[in-house]
CSV table of N, CA and C in Angstrom, one decimal:
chain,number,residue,atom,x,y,z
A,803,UNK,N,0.8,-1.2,0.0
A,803,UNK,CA,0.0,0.0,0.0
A,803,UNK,C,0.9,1.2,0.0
A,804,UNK,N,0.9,2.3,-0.9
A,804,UNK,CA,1.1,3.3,-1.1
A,804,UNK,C,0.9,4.3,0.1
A,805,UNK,N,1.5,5.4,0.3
A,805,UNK,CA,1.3,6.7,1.4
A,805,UNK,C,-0.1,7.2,1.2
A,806,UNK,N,-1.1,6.8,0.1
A,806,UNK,CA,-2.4,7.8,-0.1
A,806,UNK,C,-3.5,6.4,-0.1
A,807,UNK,N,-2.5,5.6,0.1
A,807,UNK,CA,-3.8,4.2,0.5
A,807,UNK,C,-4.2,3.4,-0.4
A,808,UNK,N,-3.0,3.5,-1.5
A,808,UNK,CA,-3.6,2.9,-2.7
A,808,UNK,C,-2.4,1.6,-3.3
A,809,UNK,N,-3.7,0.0,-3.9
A,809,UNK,CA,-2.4,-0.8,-3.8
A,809,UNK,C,-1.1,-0.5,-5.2
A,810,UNK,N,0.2,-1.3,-4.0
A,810,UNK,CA,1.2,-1.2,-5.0
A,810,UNK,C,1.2,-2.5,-5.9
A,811,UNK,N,1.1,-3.8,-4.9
A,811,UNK,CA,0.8,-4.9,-5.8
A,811,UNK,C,-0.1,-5.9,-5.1
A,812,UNK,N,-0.6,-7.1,-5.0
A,812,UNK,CA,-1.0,-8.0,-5.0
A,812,UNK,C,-0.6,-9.3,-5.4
A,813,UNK,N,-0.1,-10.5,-4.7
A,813,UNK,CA,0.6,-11.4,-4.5
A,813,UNK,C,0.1,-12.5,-3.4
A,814,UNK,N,0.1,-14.1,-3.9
A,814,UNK,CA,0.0,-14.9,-3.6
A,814,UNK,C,1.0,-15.3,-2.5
A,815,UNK,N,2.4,-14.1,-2.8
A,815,UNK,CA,3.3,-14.9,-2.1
A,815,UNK,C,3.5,-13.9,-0.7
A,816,UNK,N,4.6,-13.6,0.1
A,816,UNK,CA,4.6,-12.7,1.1
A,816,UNK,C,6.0,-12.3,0.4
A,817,UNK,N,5.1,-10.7,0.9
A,817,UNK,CA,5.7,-9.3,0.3
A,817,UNK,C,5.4,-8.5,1.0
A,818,UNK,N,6.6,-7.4,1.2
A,818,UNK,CA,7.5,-7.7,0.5
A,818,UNK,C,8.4,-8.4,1.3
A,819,UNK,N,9.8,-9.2,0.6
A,819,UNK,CA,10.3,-10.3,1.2
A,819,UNK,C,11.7,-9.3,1.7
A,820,UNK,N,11.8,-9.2,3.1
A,820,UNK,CA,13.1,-9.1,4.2
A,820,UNK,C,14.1,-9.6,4.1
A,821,UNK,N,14.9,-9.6,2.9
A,821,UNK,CA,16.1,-10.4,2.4
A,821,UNK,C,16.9,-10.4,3.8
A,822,UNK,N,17.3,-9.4,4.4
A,822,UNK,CA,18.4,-9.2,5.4
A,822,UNK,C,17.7,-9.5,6.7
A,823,UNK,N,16.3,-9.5,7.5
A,823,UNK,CA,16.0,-10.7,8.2
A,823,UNK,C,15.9,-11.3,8.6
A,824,UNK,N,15.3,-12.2,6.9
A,824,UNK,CA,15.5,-13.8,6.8
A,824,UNK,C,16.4,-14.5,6.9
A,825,UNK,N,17.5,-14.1,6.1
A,825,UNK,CA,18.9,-14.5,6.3
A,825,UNK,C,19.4,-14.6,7.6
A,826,UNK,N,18.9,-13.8,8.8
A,826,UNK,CA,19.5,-13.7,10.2
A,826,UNK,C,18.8,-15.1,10.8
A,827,UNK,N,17.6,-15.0,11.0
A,827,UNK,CA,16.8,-15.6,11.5
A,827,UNK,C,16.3,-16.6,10.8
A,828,UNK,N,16.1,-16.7,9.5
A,828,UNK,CA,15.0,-18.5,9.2
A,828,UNK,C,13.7,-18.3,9.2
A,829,UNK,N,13.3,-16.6,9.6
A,829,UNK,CA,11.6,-16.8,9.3
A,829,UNK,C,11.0,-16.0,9.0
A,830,UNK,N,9.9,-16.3,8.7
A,830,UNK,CA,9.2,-14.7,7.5
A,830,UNK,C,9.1,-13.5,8.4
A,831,UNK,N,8.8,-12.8,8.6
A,831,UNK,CA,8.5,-11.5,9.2
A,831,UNK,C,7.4,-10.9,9.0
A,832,UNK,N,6.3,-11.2,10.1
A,832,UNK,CA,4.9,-11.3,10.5
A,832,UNK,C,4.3,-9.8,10.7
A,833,UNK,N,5.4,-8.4,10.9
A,833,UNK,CA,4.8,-7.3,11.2
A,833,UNK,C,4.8,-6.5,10.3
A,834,UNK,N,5.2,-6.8,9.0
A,834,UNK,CA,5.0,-6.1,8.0
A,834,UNK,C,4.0,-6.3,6.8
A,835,UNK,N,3.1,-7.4,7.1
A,835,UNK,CA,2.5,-8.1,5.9
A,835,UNK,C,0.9,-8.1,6.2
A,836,UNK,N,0.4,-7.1,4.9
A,836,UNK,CA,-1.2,-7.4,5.1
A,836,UNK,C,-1.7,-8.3,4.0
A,837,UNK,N,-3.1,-9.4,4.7
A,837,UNK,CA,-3.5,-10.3,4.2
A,837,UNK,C,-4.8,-9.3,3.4
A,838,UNK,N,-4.9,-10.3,1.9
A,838,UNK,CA,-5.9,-8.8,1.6
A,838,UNK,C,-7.3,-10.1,1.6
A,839,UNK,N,-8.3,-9.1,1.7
A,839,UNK,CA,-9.9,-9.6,2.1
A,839,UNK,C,-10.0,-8.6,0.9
A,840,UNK,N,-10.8,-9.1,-0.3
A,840,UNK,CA,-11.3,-8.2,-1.2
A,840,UNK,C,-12.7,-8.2,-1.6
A,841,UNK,N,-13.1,-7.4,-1.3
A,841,UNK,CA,-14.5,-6.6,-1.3
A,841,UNK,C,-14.5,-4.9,-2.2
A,842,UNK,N,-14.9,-5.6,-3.4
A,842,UNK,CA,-14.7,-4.5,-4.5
A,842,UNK,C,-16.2,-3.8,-4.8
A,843,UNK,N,-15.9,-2.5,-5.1
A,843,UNK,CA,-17.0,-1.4,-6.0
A,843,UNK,C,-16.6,-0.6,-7.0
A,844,UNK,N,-17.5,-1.0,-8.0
A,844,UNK,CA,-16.7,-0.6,-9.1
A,844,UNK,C,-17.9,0.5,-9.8
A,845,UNK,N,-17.9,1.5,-10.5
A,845,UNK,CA,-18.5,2.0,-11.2
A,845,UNK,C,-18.6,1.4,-12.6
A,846,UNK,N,-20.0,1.6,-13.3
A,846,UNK,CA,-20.2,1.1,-14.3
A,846,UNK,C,-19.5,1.2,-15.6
A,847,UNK,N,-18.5,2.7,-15.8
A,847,UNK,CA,-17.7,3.1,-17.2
A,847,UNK,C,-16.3,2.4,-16.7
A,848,UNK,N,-16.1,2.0,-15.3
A,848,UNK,CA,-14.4,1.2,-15.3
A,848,UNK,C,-14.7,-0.3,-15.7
A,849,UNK,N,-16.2,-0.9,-15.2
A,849,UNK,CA,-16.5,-1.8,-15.5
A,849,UNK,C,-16.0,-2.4,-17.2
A,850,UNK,N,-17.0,-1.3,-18.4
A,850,UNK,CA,-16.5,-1.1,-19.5
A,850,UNK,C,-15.7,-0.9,-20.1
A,851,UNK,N,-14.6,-0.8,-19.1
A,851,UNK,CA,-13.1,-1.0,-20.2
A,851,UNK,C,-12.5,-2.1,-19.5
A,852,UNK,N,-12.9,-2.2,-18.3
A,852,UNK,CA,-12.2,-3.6,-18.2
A,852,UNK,C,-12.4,-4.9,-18.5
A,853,UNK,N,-13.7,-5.0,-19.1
A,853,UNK,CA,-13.9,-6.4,-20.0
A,853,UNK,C,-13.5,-6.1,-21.0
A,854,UNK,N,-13.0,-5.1,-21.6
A,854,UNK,CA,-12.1,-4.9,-23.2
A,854,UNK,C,-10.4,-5.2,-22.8
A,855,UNK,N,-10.5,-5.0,-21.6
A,855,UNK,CA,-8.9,-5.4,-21.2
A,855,UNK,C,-8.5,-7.0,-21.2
A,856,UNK,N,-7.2,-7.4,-22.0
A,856,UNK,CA,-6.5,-8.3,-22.2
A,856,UNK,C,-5.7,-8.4,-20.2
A,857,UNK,N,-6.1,-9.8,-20.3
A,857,UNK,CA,-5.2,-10.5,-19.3
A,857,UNK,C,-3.6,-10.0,-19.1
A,858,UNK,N,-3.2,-9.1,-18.1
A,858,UNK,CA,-2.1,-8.9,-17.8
A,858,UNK,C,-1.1,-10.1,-17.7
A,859,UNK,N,0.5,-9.8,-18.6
A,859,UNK,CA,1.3,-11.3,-17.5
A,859,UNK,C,1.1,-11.6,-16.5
A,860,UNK,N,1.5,-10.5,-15.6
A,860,UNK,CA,1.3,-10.5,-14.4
A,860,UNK,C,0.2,-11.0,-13.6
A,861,UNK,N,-1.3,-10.6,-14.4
A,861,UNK,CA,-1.8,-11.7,-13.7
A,861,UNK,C,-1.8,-12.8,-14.2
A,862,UNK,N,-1.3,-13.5,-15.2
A,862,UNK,CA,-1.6,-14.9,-15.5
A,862,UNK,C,-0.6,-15.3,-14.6
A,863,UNK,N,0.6,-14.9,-14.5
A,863,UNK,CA,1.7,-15.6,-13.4
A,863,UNK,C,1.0,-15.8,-12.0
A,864,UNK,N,0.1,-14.6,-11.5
A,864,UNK,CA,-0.1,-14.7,-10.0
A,864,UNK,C,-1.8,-15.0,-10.4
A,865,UNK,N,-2.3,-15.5,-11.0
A,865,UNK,CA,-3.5,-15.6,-10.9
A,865,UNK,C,-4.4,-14.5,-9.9
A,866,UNK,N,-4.9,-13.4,-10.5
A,866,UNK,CA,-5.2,-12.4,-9.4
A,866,UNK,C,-5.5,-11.3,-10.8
A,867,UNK,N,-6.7,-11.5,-10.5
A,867,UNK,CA,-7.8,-10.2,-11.5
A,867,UNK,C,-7.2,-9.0,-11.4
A,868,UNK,N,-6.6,-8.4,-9.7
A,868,UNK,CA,-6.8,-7.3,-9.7
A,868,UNK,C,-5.1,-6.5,-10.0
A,869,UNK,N,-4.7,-7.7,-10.6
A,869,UNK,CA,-3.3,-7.1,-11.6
A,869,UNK,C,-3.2,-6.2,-12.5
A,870,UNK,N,-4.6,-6.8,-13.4
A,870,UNK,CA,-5.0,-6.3,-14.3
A,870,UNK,C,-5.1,-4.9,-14.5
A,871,UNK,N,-6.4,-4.5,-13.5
A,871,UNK,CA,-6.3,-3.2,-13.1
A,871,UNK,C,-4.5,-2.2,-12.8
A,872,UNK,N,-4.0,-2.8,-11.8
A,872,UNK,CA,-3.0,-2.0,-11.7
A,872,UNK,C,-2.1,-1.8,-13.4
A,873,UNK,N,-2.0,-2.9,-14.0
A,873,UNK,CA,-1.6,-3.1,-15.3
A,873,UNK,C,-1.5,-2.0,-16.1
A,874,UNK,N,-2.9,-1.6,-16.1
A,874,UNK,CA,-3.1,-0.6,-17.3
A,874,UNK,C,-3.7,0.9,-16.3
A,875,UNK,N,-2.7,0.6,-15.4
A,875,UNK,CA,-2.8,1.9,-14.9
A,875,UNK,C,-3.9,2.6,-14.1
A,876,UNK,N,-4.7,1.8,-13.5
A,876,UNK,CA,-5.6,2.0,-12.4
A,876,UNK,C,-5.4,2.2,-11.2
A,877,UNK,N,-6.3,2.6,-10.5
A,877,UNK,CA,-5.4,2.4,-8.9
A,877,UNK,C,-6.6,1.6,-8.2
A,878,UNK,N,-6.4,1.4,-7.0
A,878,UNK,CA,-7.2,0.3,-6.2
A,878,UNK,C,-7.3,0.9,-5.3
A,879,UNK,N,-8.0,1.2,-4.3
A,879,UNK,CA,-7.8,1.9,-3.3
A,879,UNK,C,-7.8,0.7,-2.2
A,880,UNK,N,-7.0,0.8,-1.1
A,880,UNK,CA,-7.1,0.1,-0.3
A,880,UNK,C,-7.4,0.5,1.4
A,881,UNK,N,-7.7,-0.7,2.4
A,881,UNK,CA,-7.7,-0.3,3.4
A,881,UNK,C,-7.8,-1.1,4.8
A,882,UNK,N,-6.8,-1.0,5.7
A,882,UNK,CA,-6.5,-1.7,6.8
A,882,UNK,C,-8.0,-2.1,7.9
A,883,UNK,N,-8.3,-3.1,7.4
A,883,UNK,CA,-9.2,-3.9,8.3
A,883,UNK,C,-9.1,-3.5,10.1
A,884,UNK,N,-10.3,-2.8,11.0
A,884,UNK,CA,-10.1,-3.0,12.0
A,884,UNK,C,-9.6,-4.3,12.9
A,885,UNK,N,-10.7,-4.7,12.4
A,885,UNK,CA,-10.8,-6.2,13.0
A,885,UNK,C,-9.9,-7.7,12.1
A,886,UNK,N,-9.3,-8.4,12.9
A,886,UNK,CA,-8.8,-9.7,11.7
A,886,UNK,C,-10.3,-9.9,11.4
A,887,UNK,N,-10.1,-10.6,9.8
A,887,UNK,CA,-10.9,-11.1,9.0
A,887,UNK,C,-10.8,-12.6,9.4
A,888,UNK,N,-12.0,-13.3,9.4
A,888,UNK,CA,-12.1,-15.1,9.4
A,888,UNK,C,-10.7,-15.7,8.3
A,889,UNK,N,-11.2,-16.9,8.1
A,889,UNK,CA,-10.2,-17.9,7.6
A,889,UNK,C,-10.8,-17.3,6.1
A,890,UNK,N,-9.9,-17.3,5.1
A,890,UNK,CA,-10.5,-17.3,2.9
A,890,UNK,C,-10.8,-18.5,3.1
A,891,UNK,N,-11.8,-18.1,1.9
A,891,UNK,CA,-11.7,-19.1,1.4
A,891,UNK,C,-11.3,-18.8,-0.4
A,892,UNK,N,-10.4,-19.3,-1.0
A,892,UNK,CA,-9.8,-19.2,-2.3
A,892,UNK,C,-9.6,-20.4,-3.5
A,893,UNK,N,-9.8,-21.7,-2.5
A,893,UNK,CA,-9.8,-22.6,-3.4
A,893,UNK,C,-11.2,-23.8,-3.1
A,894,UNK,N,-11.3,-24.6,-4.2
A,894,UNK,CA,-12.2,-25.9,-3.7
A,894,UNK,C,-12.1,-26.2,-2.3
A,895,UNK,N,-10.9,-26.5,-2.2
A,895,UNK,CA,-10.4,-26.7,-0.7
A,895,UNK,C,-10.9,-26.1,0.6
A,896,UNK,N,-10.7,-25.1,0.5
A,896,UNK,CA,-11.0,-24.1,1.3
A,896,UNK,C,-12.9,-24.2,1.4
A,897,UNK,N,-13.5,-24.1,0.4
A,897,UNK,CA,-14.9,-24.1,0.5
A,897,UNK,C,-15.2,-25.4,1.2
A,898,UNK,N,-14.8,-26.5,1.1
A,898,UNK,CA,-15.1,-28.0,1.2
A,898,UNK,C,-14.9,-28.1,3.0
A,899,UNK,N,-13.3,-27.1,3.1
A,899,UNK,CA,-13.5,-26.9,4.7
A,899,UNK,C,-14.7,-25.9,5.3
A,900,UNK,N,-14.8,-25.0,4.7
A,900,UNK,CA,-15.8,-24.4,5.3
A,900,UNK,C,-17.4,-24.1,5.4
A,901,UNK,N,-17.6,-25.4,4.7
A,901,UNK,CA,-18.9,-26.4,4.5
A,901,UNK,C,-19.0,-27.4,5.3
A,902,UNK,N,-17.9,-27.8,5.9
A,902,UNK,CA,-17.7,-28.7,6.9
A,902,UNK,C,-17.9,-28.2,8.2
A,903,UNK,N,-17.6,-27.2,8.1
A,903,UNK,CA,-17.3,-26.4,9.6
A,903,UNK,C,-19.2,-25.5,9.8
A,904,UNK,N,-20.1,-25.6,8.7
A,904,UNK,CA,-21.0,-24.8,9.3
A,904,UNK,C,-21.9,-26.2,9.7
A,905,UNK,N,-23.0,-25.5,10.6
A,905,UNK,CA,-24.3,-26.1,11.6
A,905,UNK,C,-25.0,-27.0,9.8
């Protein structure tokens, strides 16, 4: 996230990575990393160009729509959750657990 709140990337992986850290210690570094919960609003004319927009590399590498957007020069606005968010769900997997886990 940017100084005005807005994302710089989006990544499956943890970022950004504490080369000089990790190297000391052996382990990721938990105070610098937000998990993103996305809950999007879009107006109807950004809607219209973004179904004219071609798949970014970037997102076909990281699998993640909202590449795209940054891609061709959008911005995202972002914002720090009060509260932690529950468990994602992101894959089959994930739904299959948390079908399991309701009444």
């Amino acid at each position: 996230m940017d100084a005005e709140g807005y994302a710089l990337y989006f990544s499956r992986a943890t970022i950004p990575w504490d080369r000089d850290r990790f190297a000391k210690s052996l382990e990721t570094v938990g105070d610098t990393f937000l998990r993103h919960l996305g809950i999007y609003g879009y107006r109807a004319g950004f809607i219209r160009r973004y179904v004219n927009w071609q798949p970014s590399p970037l997102e076909h590498i990281e699998m993640l729509e909202q590449l795209r957007v940054l891609w061709y020069g959008e911005k995202i606005h972002v914002a720090v959750a009060k509260e932690v968010p529950g468990t994602g769900v992101d894959t089959t997997e994930d739904l299959e657990r948390v079908r399991a886990e309701m009444p």
